[in-house]
Tab-separated table of C-alpha atoms and ligand atoms in Angstrom:
chain	number	residue	atom	x	y	z
A	1	MET	CA	-17.514	-75.210	71.912
A	2	ALA	CA	-17.258	-72.370	69.438
A	3	MET	CA	-18.671	-68.928	70.070
A	4	ALA	CA	-19.789	-67.490	66.750
A	5	ARG	CA	-21.608	-64.463	65.431
A	6	ILE	CA	-25.145	-65.056	64.216
A	7	ARG	CA	-24.425	-63.867	60.655
A	8	GLU	CA	-21.852	-66.647	60.236
A	9	ILE	CA	-24.089	-69.247	61.826
A	10	LEU	CA	-26.984	-68.401	59.535
A	11	GLN	CA	-24.801	-68.489	56.444
A	12	THR	CA	-22.373	-71.316	57.067
A	13	GLY	CA	-23.165	-72.954	60.425
A	14	GLU	CA	-22.918	-76.758	60.134
A	15	PRO	CA	-25.814	-78.701	61.658
A	16	ASP	CA	-25.148	-81.190	64.497
A	17	GLN	CA	-22.573	-79.017	66.246
A	18	VAL	CA	-22.723	-77.636	69.736
A	19	ILE	CA	-22.377	-73.860	69.640
A	20	THR	CA	-22.793	-70.840	71.881
A	21	VAL	CA	-24.374	-67.542	70.899
A	22	LYS	CA	-24.683	-64.279	72.774
A	23	GLY	CA	-27.142	-61.542	72.012
A	24	TRP	CA	-30.437	-59.887	72.817
A	25	VAL	CA	-33.916	-61.349	72.665
A	26	ARG	CA	-36.024	-59.800	69.924
A	27	THR	CA	-39.157	-61.897	70.265
A	28	LYS	CA	-40.437	-64.853	72.238
A	29	ARG	CA	-43.294	-67.130	71.219
A	30	GLU	CA	-44.551	-69.755	73.635
A	31	SER	CA	-46.414	-72.777	72.358
A	32	LYS	CA	-47.325	-76.133	73.820
A	33	GLY	CA	-44.156	-77.838	75.036
A	34	PHE	CA	-41.818	-75.329	73.360
A	35	THR	CA	-40.752	-71.719	73.362
A	36	PHE	CA	-39.250	-70.047	70.299
A	37	VAL	CA	-36.858	-67.185	70.971
A	38	ASP	CA	-35.338	-64.967	68.321
A	39	ILE	CA	-31.796	-63.840	69.250
A	40	ASN	CA	-30.082	-60.956	67.515
A	41	ASP	CA	-26.468	-59.863	67.939
A	42	GLY	CA	-26.369	-57.053	65.369
A	43	SER	CA	-24.268	-58.977	62.877
A	44	ALA	CA	-27.239	-59.494	60.582
A	45	MET	CA	-30.794	-58.343	60.078
A	46	ALA	CA	-32.059	-61.858	60.797
A	47	GLY	CA	-31.730	-63.440	64.204
A	48	LEU	CA	-31.142	-67.017	65.183
A	49	GLN	CA	-34.212	-69.011	66.161
A	50	VAL	CA	-33.681	-70.829	69.439
A	51	VAL	CA	-36.068	-73.601	70.446
A	52	LEU	CA	-36.420	-74.312	74.160
A	53	ASN	CA	-37.962	-77.618	75.125
A	54	ALA	CA	-40.275	-77.570	78.135
A	55	ASP	CA	-38.423	-80.486	79.720
A	56	MET	CA	-35.137	-78.530	80.029
A	57	ASP	CA	-33.849	-77.651	83.505
A	58	GLY	CA	-35.366	-74.448	84.906
A	59	TYR	CA	-37.618	-73.989	81.843
A	60	GLY	CA	-40.239	-71.934	83.699
A	61	THR	CA	-37.850	-69.309	85.102
A	62	VAL	CA	-35.808	-69.036	81.941
A	63	VAL	CA	-38.823	-68.493	79.751
A	64	LYS	CA	-40.156	-65.860	82.148
A	65	ASP	CA	-36.844	-63.952	82.049
A	66	LEU	CA	-36.403	-64.071	78.276
A	67	THR	CA	-38.435	-60.969	77.535
A	68	THR	CA	-37.814	-58.719	74.554
A	69	GLY	CA	-34.570	-56.831	75.099
A	70	SER	CA	-32.982	-59.160	77.634
A	71	SER	CA	-29.375	-60.245	77.082
A	72	VAL	CA	-28.437	-63.899	77.009
A	73	GLU	CA	-25.864	-66.548	76.307
A	74	ILE	CA	-27.285	-69.774	74.925
A	75	SER	CA	-25.485	-73.026	74.187
A	76	GLY	CA	-27.029	-75.910	72.380
A	77	LEU	CA	-27.137	-78.073	69.313
A	78	LEU	CA	-27.411	-76.432	65.923
A	79	VAL	CA	-29.836	-78.391	63.755
A	80	GLU	CA	-31.488	-78.104	60.368
A	81	SER	CA	-34.665	-76.144	60.849
A	82	PRO	CA	-37.877	-77.969	60.019
A	83	GLY	CA	-39.697	-74.638	59.924
A	84	LYS	CA	-39.869	-72.158	57.075
A	85	GLY	CA	-37.730	-69.036	57.004
A	86	GLN	CA	-34.413	-70.287	58.324
A	87	ARG	CA	-31.874	-72.900	57.307
A	88	VAL	CA	-30.763	-73.750	60.838
A	89	GLU	CA	-32.011	-73.274	64.380
A	90	LEU	CA	-30.570	-73.835	67.821
A	91	GLN	CA	-31.900	-76.363	70.314
A	92	GLY	CA	-31.185	-74.475	73.516
A	93	GLN	CA	-29.558	-76.522	76.267
A	94	SER	CA	-27.983	-74.128	78.748
A	95	ILE	CA	-28.904	-70.495	79.174
A	96	THR	CA	-27.418	-67.595	81.060
A	97	VAL	CA	-29.459	-64.428	81.334
A	98	PHE	CA	-27.069	-61.491	81.803
A	99	GLY	CA	-29.792	-58.921	82.211
A	100	THR	CA	-33.557	-58.946	81.915
A	101	ALA	CA	-35.284	-56.005	80.243
A	102	GLU	CA	-37.886	-55.121	82.853
A	103	GLY	CA	-40.809	-56.593	80.999
A	104	GLU	CA	-43.362	-54.169	79.637
A	105	THR	CA	-41.301	-51.039	80.381
A	106	TYR	CA	-38.720	-51.852	77.674
A	107	PRO	CA	-39.690	-49.300	75.018
A	108	LEU	CA	-38.895	-51.406	71.963
A	109	GLN	CA	-41.703	-53.920	72.095
A	110	LYS	CA	-42.479	-55.663	68.848
A	111	LYS	CA	-44.436	-53.107	66.913
A	112	ARG	CA	-43.685	-50.369	64.430
A	113	HIS	CA	-42.308	-47.205	65.940
A	114	SER	CA	-41.997	-43.905	64.113
A	115	PHE	CA	-38.484	-42.646	63.409
A	116	GLU	CA	-39.338	-39.490	65.380
A	117	TYR	CA	-40.121	-41.584	68.422
A	118	LEU	CA	-37.009	-43.688	67.962
A	119	ARG	CA	-34.882	-40.514	67.954
A	120	THR	CA	-35.952	-39.972	71.544
A	121	LEU	CA	-34.460	-43.413	72.232
A	122	GLY	CA	-30.987	-42.740	70.865
A	123	HIS	CA	-29.549	-45.218	73.360
A	124	LEU	CA	-31.774	-48.092	72.204
A	125	ARG	CA	-32.762	-47.491	68.590
A	126	ALA	CA	-29.672	-49.217	67.143
A	127	ARG	CA	-31.371	-52.457	68.233
A	128	THR	CA	-34.224	-52.026	65.761
A	129	ASN	CA	-34.281	-53.623	62.309
A	130	THR	CA	-34.120	-50.389	60.356
A	131	LEU	CA	-31.419	-48.637	62.354
A	132	GLY	CA	-29.455	-51.867	62.525
A	133	ALA	CA	-29.510	-52.083	58.732
A	134	VAL	CA	-28.584	-48.402	58.435
A	135	PHE	CA	-25.508	-48.741	60.618
A	136	ARG	CA	-24.307	-51.895	58.885
A	137	VAL	CA	-24.667	-50.167	55.510
A	138	ARG	CA	-22.942	-47.087	56.922
A	139	ASN	CA	-20.034	-49.275	58.010
A	140	ALA	CA	-19.855	-50.888	54.564
A	141	CYS	CA	-19.850	-47.436	52.908
A	142	ALA	CA	-16.900	-46.401	55.072
A	143	GLN	CA	-15.040	-49.564	54.218
A	144	ALA	CA	-15.737	-49.058	50.497
A	145	ILE	CA	-14.415	-45.502	50.675
A	146	HIS	CA	-11.106	-46.545	52.201
A	147	GLN	CA	-10.762	-49.503	49.886
A	148	PHE	CA	-11.411	-47.391	46.790
A	149	PHE	CA	-8.806	-44.787	47.661
A	150	GLN	CA	-6.231	-47.256	48.931
A	151	GLU	CA	-6.530	-49.297	45.723
A	152	GLN	CA	-6.020	-46.088	43.757
A	153	GLY	CA	-2.889	-45.117	45.680
A	154	PHE	CA	-4.348	-42.225	47.677
A	155	LEU	CA	-2.829	-41.420	51.061
A	156	TRP	CA	-5.309	-41.154	53.935
A	157	ILE	CA	-4.428	-38.002	55.830
A	158	HIS	CA	-5.797	-36.575	59.065
A	159	THR	CA	-6.657	-32.924	59.087
A	160	PRO	CA	-7.279	-30.905	62.251
A	161	ILE	CA	-10.654	-30.609	63.902
A	162	ILE	CA	-9.752	-27.379	65.686
A	163	THR	CA	-8.674	-24.679	63.266
A	164	ALA	CA	-8.224	-20.920	62.909
A	165	SER	CA	-9.292	-20.742	59.258
A	166	ASP	CA	-12.728	-20.685	57.687
A	167	CYS	CA	-12.336	-22.865	54.600
A	168	GLU	CA	-15.694	-22.041	53.069
A	169	GLY	CA	-15.564	-18.398	54.096
A	170	ALA	CA	-19.211	-18.642	55.041
A	171	GLY	CA	-18.860	-17.769	58.725
A	172	GLU	CA	-20.754	-20.857	59.892
A	173	MET	CA	-18.171	-21.932	62.435
A	174	PHE	CA	-18.547	-23.038	66.047
A	175	ALA	CA	-16.117	-21.215	68.323
A	176	VAL	CA	-13.696	-23.164	70.490
A	177	THR	CA	-12.514	-21.367	73.582
A	178	ASN	CA	-11.530	-21.906	77.170
A	179	LEU	CA	-12.093	-18.295	78.164
A	180	ASP	CA	-14.541	-17.740	80.992
A	181	LEU	CA	-17.619	-16.727	79.011
A	182	ALA	CA	-19.132	-15.013	82.042
A	183	LYS	CA	-16.218	-12.558	82.238
A	184	PRO	CA	-13.969	-12.805	79.183
A	185	PRO	CA	-10.787	-10.679	79.151
A	186	GLN	CA	-11.178	-7.473	77.182
A	187	ASP	CA	-8.762	-5.337	75.213
A	188	PRO	CA	-8.668	-1.534	75.698
A	189	SER	CA	-11.427	-1.098	73.103
A	190	GLY	CA	-13.742	-3.413	75.035
A	191	ALA	CA	-13.576	-6.323	72.564
A	192	ILE	CA	-12.802	-9.837	73.749
A	193	ASP	CA	-9.036	-10.266	74.057
A	194	TYR	CA	-8.373	-13.531	72.254
A	195	SER	CA	-4.633	-13.215	72.794
A	196	GLN	CA	-5.447	-14.581	76.254
A	197	ASP	CA	-7.422	-17.506	74.838
A	198	PHE	CA	-5.968	-21.020	74.616
A	199	PHE	CA	-4.531	-20.638	71.101
A	200	GLY	CA	-3.784	-16.923	71.378
A	201	LYS	CA	-6.387	-16.152	68.714
A	202	PRO	CA	-9.960	-17.146	67.831
A	203	ALA	CA	-10.330	-20.842	67.089
A	204	TYR	CA	-13.158	-22.893	65.621
A	205	LEU	CA	-14.337	-26.388	64.749
A	206	THR	CA	-13.449	-27.112	61.151
A	207	VAL	CA	-16.030	-26.829	58.349
A	208	SER	CA	-13.774	-28.737	55.942
A	209	GLY	CA	-10.309	-30.289	55.828
A	210	GLN	CA	-9.751	-29.082	52.282
A	211	LEU	CA	-7.140	-26.389	52.846
A	212	GLU	CA	-4.898	-28.786	54.756
A	213	ALA	CA	-5.643	-31.554	52.230
A	214	GLU	CA	-4.281	-29.217	49.539
A	215	ILE	CA	-1.041	-28.905	51.532
A	216	MET	CA	-0.709	-32.677	51.625
A	217	ALA	CA	-1.623	-33.125	47.941
A	218	MET	CA	1.306	-30.843	47.107
A	219	ALA	CA	3.543	-33.505	48.677
A	220	PHE	CA	1.776	-36.815	48.007
A	221	THR	CA	-0.140	-36.031	44.778
A	222	ASN	CA	-3.353	-37.856	45.730
A	223	VAL	CA	-4.732	-37.760	49.278
A	224	TYR	CA	-8.056	-37.972	51.091
A	225	THR	CA	-9.518	-37.064	54.457
A	226	PHE	CA	-12.444	-38.773	56.143
A	227	GLY	CA	-13.464	-37.048	59.311
A	228	PRO	CA	-16.002	-35.090	61.307
A	229	THR	CA	-16.991	-31.646	60.104
A	230	PHE	CA	-19.043	-28.971	61.836
A	231	ARG	CA	-21.389	-26.307	60.574
A	232	ALA	CA	-23.303	-23.840	62.676
A	233	GLU	CA	-25.906	-23.275	59.978
A	234	ASN	CA	-29.297	-23.045	61.546
A	235	SER	CA	-31.047	-25.136	58.929
A	236	ASN	CA	-33.514	-27.558	60.391
A	237	THR	CA	-33.932	-29.766	57.325
A	238	SER	CA	-33.900	-33.472	56.622
A	239	ARG	CA	-30.484	-33.053	54.957
A	240	HIS	CA	-28.474	-30.906	57.374
A	241	LEU	CA	-26.520	-31.808	60.478
A	242	ALA	CA	-24.398	-29.554	62.667
A	243	GLU	CA	-21.860	-32.386	62.916
A	244	PHE	CA	-21.389	-34.617	59.896
A	245	TRP	CA	-18.665	-36.706	58.307
A	246	MET	CA	-17.032	-35.644	55.103
A	247	VAL	CA	-14.749	-37.455	52.677
A	248	GLU	CA	-12.429	-35.081	50.854
A	249	PRO	CA	-10.072	-36.318	48.163
A	250	GLU	CA	-7.578	-33.824	46.748
A	251	MET	CA	-5.671	-34.549	43.550
A	252	ALA	CA	-2.608	-32.735	42.209
A	253	PHE	CA	-2.246	-32.478	38.415
A	254	CYS	CA	-6.020	-32.775	38.039
A	255	ASP	CA	-8.556	-30.490	36.368
A	256	LEU	CA	-12.339	-30.215	36.582
A	257	VAL	CA	-13.004	-33.034	34.123
A	258	GLY	CA	-10.614	-35.321	36.013
A	259	ASN	CA	-12.393	-34.329	39.218
A	260	MET	CA	-15.780	-35.332	37.774
A	261	ASP	CA	-14.353	-38.644	36.578
A	262	TRP	CA	-13.022	-39.396	40.063
A	263	ALA	CA	-16.338	-38.498	41.701
A	264	GLU	CA	-18.315	-40.679	39.346
A	265	SER	CA	-16.135	-43.782	39.595
A	266	PHE	CA	-15.957	-43.305	43.370
A	267	LEU	CA	-19.754	-43.351	43.805
A	268	LYS	CA	-20.125	-46.319	41.460
A	269	TYR	CA	-17.544	-48.270	43.448
A	270	ILE	CA	-19.263	-47.606	46.782
A	271	PHE	CA	-22.688	-48.701	45.536
A	272	LYS	CA	-21.286	-51.885	44.030
A	273	PHE	CA	-19.375	-52.724	47.192
A	274	VAL	CA	-22.375	-52.193	49.471
A	275	LEU	CA	-24.711	-54.261	47.290
A	276	GLU	CA	-22.235	-57.124	47.529
A	277	GLN	CA	-21.587	-56.761	51.265
A	278	CYS	CA	-25.073	-56.015	52.554
A	279	PRO	CA	-27.605	-57.676	50.227
A	280	GLU	CA	-30.163	-58.452	52.969
A	281	ASP	CA	-30.037	-54.951	54.386
A	282	MET	CA	-30.388	-53.403	50.928
A	283	ASP	CA	-33.346	-55.685	50.164
A	284	PHE	CA	-34.923	-54.576	53.406
A	285	PHE	CA	-34.594	-50.888	52.457
A	286	ASN	CA	-36.045	-51.630	49.063
A	287	GLN	CA	-39.061	-53.384	50.574
A	288	ARG	CA	-39.718	-51.304	53.645
A	289	ILE	CA	-38.271	-47.830	53.203
A	290	ASP	CA	-38.186	-46.855	49.537
A	291	LYS	CA	-39.179	-49.110	46.645
A	292	SER	CA	-36.642	-47.471	44.349
A	293	VAL	CA	-33.522	-48.252	46.391
A	294	LEU	CA	-32.285	-51.177	44.301
A	295	ALA	CA	-33.229	-49.568	40.987
A	296	THR	CA	-31.341	-46.448	42.068
A	297	ALA	CA	-28.253	-48.460	42.961
A	298	ASP	CA	-28.423	-50.266	39.647
A	299	ASN	CA	-28.803	-46.964	37.831
A	300	ILE	CA	-25.744	-45.483	39.606
A	301	ILE	CA	-23.580	-48.477	38.805
A	302	ASN	CA	-24.612	-48.970	35.178
A	303	ASN	CA	-25.412	-45.507	33.809
A	304	THR	CA	-23.133	-42.562	33.219
A	305	PHE	CA	-23.926	-39.429	35.178
A	306	GLU	CA	-25.335	-36.446	33.317
A	307	ARG	CA	-22.897	-33.508	33.060
A	308	ILE	CA	-24.228	-30.011	32.430
A	309	THR	CA	-23.077	-26.482	33.135
A	310	TYR	CA	-24.857	-24.222	35.577
A	311	THR	CA	-25.916	-22.025	32.656
A	312	GLU	CA	-27.519	-25.021	30.923
A	313	ALA	CA	-29.154	-26.049	34.206
A	314	VAL	CA	-30.713	-22.611	34.592
A	315	LYS	CA	-32.092	-22.794	31.023
A	316	LEU	CA	-33.641	-26.201	31.738
A	317	LEU	CA	-35.180	-24.910	34.947
A	318	GLU	CA	-36.581	-21.851	33.173
A	319	GLN	CA	-38.140	-24.091	30.512
A	320	CYS	CA	-39.816	-26.256	33.104
A	321	ASP	CA	-43.506	-25.452	33.518
A	322	ARG	CA	-43.579	-26.418	37.170
A	323	PRO	CA	-43.755	-23.433	39.528
A	324	PHE	CA	-40.801	-23.294	41.906
A	325	GLU	CA	-40.987	-21.684	45.292
A	326	PHE	CA	-37.682	-19.906	44.532
A	327	PRO	CA	-37.801	-18.256	41.091
A	328	VAL	CA	-34.974	-19.157	38.730
A	329	GLU	CA	-32.625	-16.718	37.078
A	330	TRP	CA	-28.931	-16.826	36.201
A	331	GLY	CA	-26.904	-16.011	39.296
A	332	ILE	CA	-29.084	-17.650	41.956
A	333	ASP	CA	-27.802	-20.463	44.114
A	334	LEU	CA	-29.710	-23.627	43.164
A	335	GLN	CA	-32.226	-24.574	45.849
A	336	SER	CA	-32.960	-28.134	46.764
A	337	GLU	CA	-36.239	-28.062	44.758
A	338	HIS	CA	-34.199	-27.139	41.650
A	339	GLU	CA	-31.562	-29.770	42.317
A	340	ARG	CA	-34.162	-32.434	42.828
A	341	TYR	CA	-36.068	-31.478	39.697
A	342	LEU	CA	-32.911	-31.901	37.613
A	343	ALA	CA	-31.765	-35.195	39.127
A	344	GLU	CA	-35.089	-36.787	39.998
A	345	ASP	CA	-37.561	-35.671	37.352
A	346	LEU	CA	-35.585	-34.552	34.335
A	347	PHE	CA	-32.550	-36.830	34.076
A	348	LYS	CA	-33.596	-39.515	36.586
A	349	LYS	CA	-29.990	-40.065	37.613
A	350	PRO	CA	-27.136	-38.125	39.213
A	351	VAL	CA	-26.330	-34.864	37.485
A	352	ILE	CA	-23.001	-33.087	37.748
A	353	VAL	CA	-23.493	-29.347	37.420
A	354	THR	CA	-20.352	-27.338	36.670
A	355	ASP	CA	-19.163	-23.759	36.233
A	356	TYR	CA	-21.282	-21.874	38.744
A	357	PRO	CA	-21.399	-18.082	38.983
A	358	THR	CA	-18.323	-16.727	40.744
A	359	GLY	CA	-20.382	-14.733	43.216
A	360	ILE	CA	-22.052	-17.715	44.892
A	361	LYS	CA	-19.037	-19.998	45.319
A	362	ALA	CA	-16.015	-20.118	47.629
A	363	PHE	CA	-12.847	-18.073	47.097
A	364	TYR	CA	-10.578	-21.047	46.343
A	365	MET	CA	-12.403	-22.188	43.182
A	366	ARG	CA	-10.554	-21.617	39.927
A	367	LEU	CA	-11.734	-18.591	37.967
A	368	ASN	CA	-12.842	-19.443	34.414
A	369	GLU	CA	-12.033	-17.324	31.327
A	370	GLY	CA	-13.950	-14.078	31.530
A	371	GLY	CA	-14.351	-14.283	35.290
A	372	GLU	CA	-18.132	-14.812	35.399
A	373	THR	CA	-17.938	-18.425	36.497
A	374	VAL	CA	-15.653	-20.725	38.473
A	375	ALA	CA	-14.589	-24.334	37.851
A	376	ALA	CA	-16.983	-25.717	40.462
A	377	MET	CA	-18.898	-28.956	40.363
A	378	ASP	CA	-21.800	-30.252	42.424
A	379	VAL	CA	-23.064	-33.802	42.120
A	380	LEU	CA	-26.847	-33.772	42.525
A	381	ALA	CA	-28.595	-36.988	43.415
A	382	PRO	CA	-32.279	-37.902	43.155
A	383	LYS	CA	-34.106	-37.430	46.525
A	384	VAL	CA	-31.173	-35.873	48.428
A	385	GLY	CA	-29.966	-33.180	46.028
A	386	GLU	CA	-26.354	-32.084	46.516
A	387	ILE	CA	-24.290	-35.021	47.692
A	388	ILE	CA	-20.841	-33.849	46.540
A	389	GLY	CA	-19.404	-30.354	46.206
A	390	GLY	CA	-16.011	-29.741	44.676
A	391	SER	CA	-13.907	-27.737	42.263
A	392	GLN	CA	-10.673	-27.228	40.488
A	393	ARG	CA	-8.631	-24.971	42.785
A	394	GLU	CA	-7.203	-21.571	41.943
A	395	GLU	CA	-3.499	-22.274	41.519
A	396	ARG	CA	-2.494	-18.779	40.288
A	397	LEU	CA	-1.120	-16.639	43.109
A	398	ASP	CA	-2.284	-13.256	41.873
A	399	VAL	CA	-5.814	-14.426	41.084
A	400	LEU	CA	-6.148	-16.193	44.423
A	401	GLU	CA	-4.982	-13.147	46.367
A	402	ARG	CA	-7.532	-11.016	44.575
A	403	ARG	CA	-10.325	-13.538	45.196
A	404	ILE	CA	-9.580	-13.730	48.914
A	405	THR	CA	-9.739	-9.962	49.207
A	406	GLU	CA	-12.932	-9.757	47.135
A	407	ALA	CA	-14.519	-12.353	49.427
A	408	GLY	CA	-13.914	-9.961	52.312
A	409	LEU	CA	-11.291	-12.230	53.876
A	410	ASP	CA	-7.818	-11.222	55.018
A	411	PRO	CA	-5.049	-12.652	52.769
A	412	ALA	CA	-2.611	-12.416	55.702
A	413	THR	CA	-4.453	-15.178	57.561
A	414	TYR	CA	-4.203	-17.418	54.486
A	415	TRP	CA	-0.421	-16.873	54.109
A	416	TRP	CA	0.433	-20.571	54.120
A	417	TYR	CA	-2.322	-21.381	51.647
A	418	LEU	CA	-0.952	-18.677	49.352
A	419	ASP	CA	2.576	-20.037	49.836
A	420	LEU	CA	1.479	-23.249	48.109
A	421	ARG	CA	1.043	-21.078	44.996
A	422	ARG	CA	4.507	-19.577	45.496
A	423	PHE	CA	6.352	-22.863	45.827
A	424	GLY	CA	5.711	-25.399	43.088
A	425	THR	CA	2.070	-24.685	42.348
A	426	VAL	CA	0.199	-27.143	40.106
A	427	PRO	CA	-3.306	-27.430	38.711
A	428	HIS	CA	-5.267	-29.432	41.258
A	429	ALA	CA	-8.799	-30.342	42.181
A	430	GLY	CA	-10.853	-32.119	44.792
A	431	PHE	CA	-14.287	-32.572	46.252
A	432	GLY	CA	-16.192	-33.260	49.443
A	433	LEU	CA	-18.723	-36.052	49.795
A	434	GLY	CA	-21.239	-35.659	52.605
A	435	PHE	CA	-21.042	-39.100	54.173
A	436	GLU	CA	-24.523	-39.024	55.722
A	437	ARG	CA	-26.077	-37.797	52.492
A	438	LEU	CA	-24.446	-40.766	50.778
A	439	VAL	CA	-25.931	-43.171	53.343
A	440	GLN	CA	-29.314	-41.463	52.949
A	441	PHE	CA	-29.139	-41.791	49.179
A	442	MET	CA	-28.051	-45.433	49.431
A	443	THR	CA	-30.749	-46.511	51.908
A	444	GLY	CA	-33.631	-44.255	50.900
A	445	MET	CA	-33.925	-43.014	54.488
A	446	GLY	CA	-35.920	-39.788	54.509
A	447	ASN	CA	-34.186	-37.993	57.350
A	448	ILE	CA	-30.457	-37.481	57.800
A	449	ARG	CA	-30.915	-37.791	61.584
A	450	ASP	CA	-31.607	-41.484	61.085
A	451	VAL	CA	-28.389	-42.373	59.272
A	452	ILE	CA	-25.921	-41.160	61.942
A	453	PRO	CA	-25.949	-42.829	65.358
A	454	PHE	CA	-26.037	-39.617	67.379
A	455	PRO	CA	-27.302	-36.664	65.333
A	456	ARG	CA	-26.356	-33.113	66.250
A	457	THR	CA	-28.910	-30.547	65.089
A	458	PRO	CA	-30.181	-27.254	66.535
A	459	ASP	CA	-31.404	-27.863	70.121
A	460	ASN	CA	-30.502	-31.525	69.974
A	461	ILE	CA	-27.468	-32.918	71.766
A	462	GLU	CA	-28.852	-35.700	73.968
A	463	PHE	CA	-26.926	-38.986	73.910
B	1	LIG	O1	-20.229	-28.269	49.314
B	1	LIG	P1	-19.431	-28.230	50.585
B	1	LIG	O2	-19.662	-27.102	51.512
B	1	LIG	O3	-17.912	-28.314	50.120
B	1	LIG	C1	-16.815	-28.209	50.920
B	1	LIG	O4	-16.804	-28.149	52.122
B	1	LIG	C2	-15.530	-28.315	50.146
B	1	LIG	N1	-14.461	-27.759	50.986
B	1	LIG	C3	-15.297	-29.743	49.786
B	1	LIG	C4	-14.042	-29.946	48.971
B	1	LIG	O5	-14.002	-29.509	47.847
B	1	LIG	N2	-13.045	-30.591	49.522
B	1	LIG	O6	-19.679	-29.594	51.387
B	1	LIG	C5	-19.417	-30.833	50.782
B	1	LIG	C6	-20.561	-31.800	51.013
B	1	LIG	C7	-21.898	-31.331	50.462
B	1	LIG	O7	-22.003	-31.638	49.094
B	1	LIG	C8	-22.869	-32.135	51.305
B	1	LIG	O8	-23.003	-33.452	50.791
B	1	LIG	C9	-22.162	-32.224	52.638
B	1	LIG	O9	-20.796	-31.955	52.407
B	1	LIG	N3	-22.690	-31.242	53.595
B	1	LIG	C10	-23.481	-31.561	54.631
B	1	LIG	N4	-23.971	-32.735	55.045
B	1	LIG	C11	-24.744	-32.733	56.154
B	1	LIG	N5	-25.029	-31.623	56.866
B	1	LIG	C12	-24.566	-30.413	56.485
B	1	LIG	N6	-24.834	-29.319	57.203
B	1	LIG	C13	-23.738	-30.351	55.318
B	1	LIG	N7	-23.101	-29.343	54.670
B	1	LIG	C14	-22.465	-29.919	53.627
B	2	LIG	MG1	-21.754	-27.208	48.422
């Protein structure tokens, strides 16, 4: 007697075999002489239809217990289904109910629930169709990412989660301490004495693994990180999380154009992989969540991305007759309304914007001729806006030292980062892909909180 996952059974299960499945009841429909039960085990969007014949042993009790949400093991004969909608179905013979789901109090009864409501059920929502599809697609995206880089000879490296350096220099870090916050030790001037803290100085959750990835790229040429990242930015939007996952490749001997080429082929690869791995889930998103999901995927795979400079982008935005909430002029940071206009309305595909003003970008980006702009690149996607941020890195010691100081940071704390420019420096580049923004873009899900199992946002840390 084989125990199989429902996805395999639905695809390749041979009729006339005795099999066992385990899962959770999604729906139950009683009719004269029979009960139909839909069992789902998370392996696929569709469940397996189980038919229980009224003359089976203990029929009455079993049918009473098999309410939506209850967990079961069912053995029986797999047969060709006479009904529409499924190739095979299971004639249930013996049934074990592991746990009932307390009848009407189980919150996920068969009806549409809003995503807001489902967020209050973080412990149960993964059992719904939509969230189930999201997390299978999320898994496939992760697999595609590793497969892409491994095929290309990149080394997967693990960068620290606790760090003393602020990579982005934006001061949006969560502090990590084991000092007693009620009475922290003080130095003679009355400030908190971090020399008595766990690490002997202030420590934080990382906002990016880039600086350490650069160290590793200077040894292995091409590397990538894929890990959790934390930002204490108080932005309550549908695209920001306080804890998100970021993929950061870093390539030695690579310039900005090479960086753009990597980013573009990387995104194309992921979309192709997911369409092949999760066709039912992607169809579901296209039908139920956003009618443009499949067209978008097709567009990513088959069209080249638009590439424009920041200066060109500003001109295009100034020419646009639509009023923006944030007025456009050279030097501003692009707002999400601007990013979306470019990607969604104007070019109708991803746009890579390069060479941003020096003043609005991080200290490590390579200074262009003249010093007004840096070799930055952002990949802007329809609907989500910025999905990737990256740059060619400043590899010249003197320029980097000056940039750190100008950014109001202390070069002494970046001594090891500067050392990389003292010992065998090379032109290099890299980028960061926001993993949840990718999953949002892929699935058409409107809110980033619904593409990560347990979202962390301001005032939200349940589950
Ligand atoms: O543009 P960012 O800040 O770039 C960096 O951190 C660089 N150190 C990356 C690198 O070059 N290695 O962040 C990169 C991406 C953004 O484009 C966005 O997709 C995502 O990370 N991101 C967020 N995603 C969810 N919630 C947030 N609060 C995010 N902040 C950034
Ligand atoms: Mg950015």
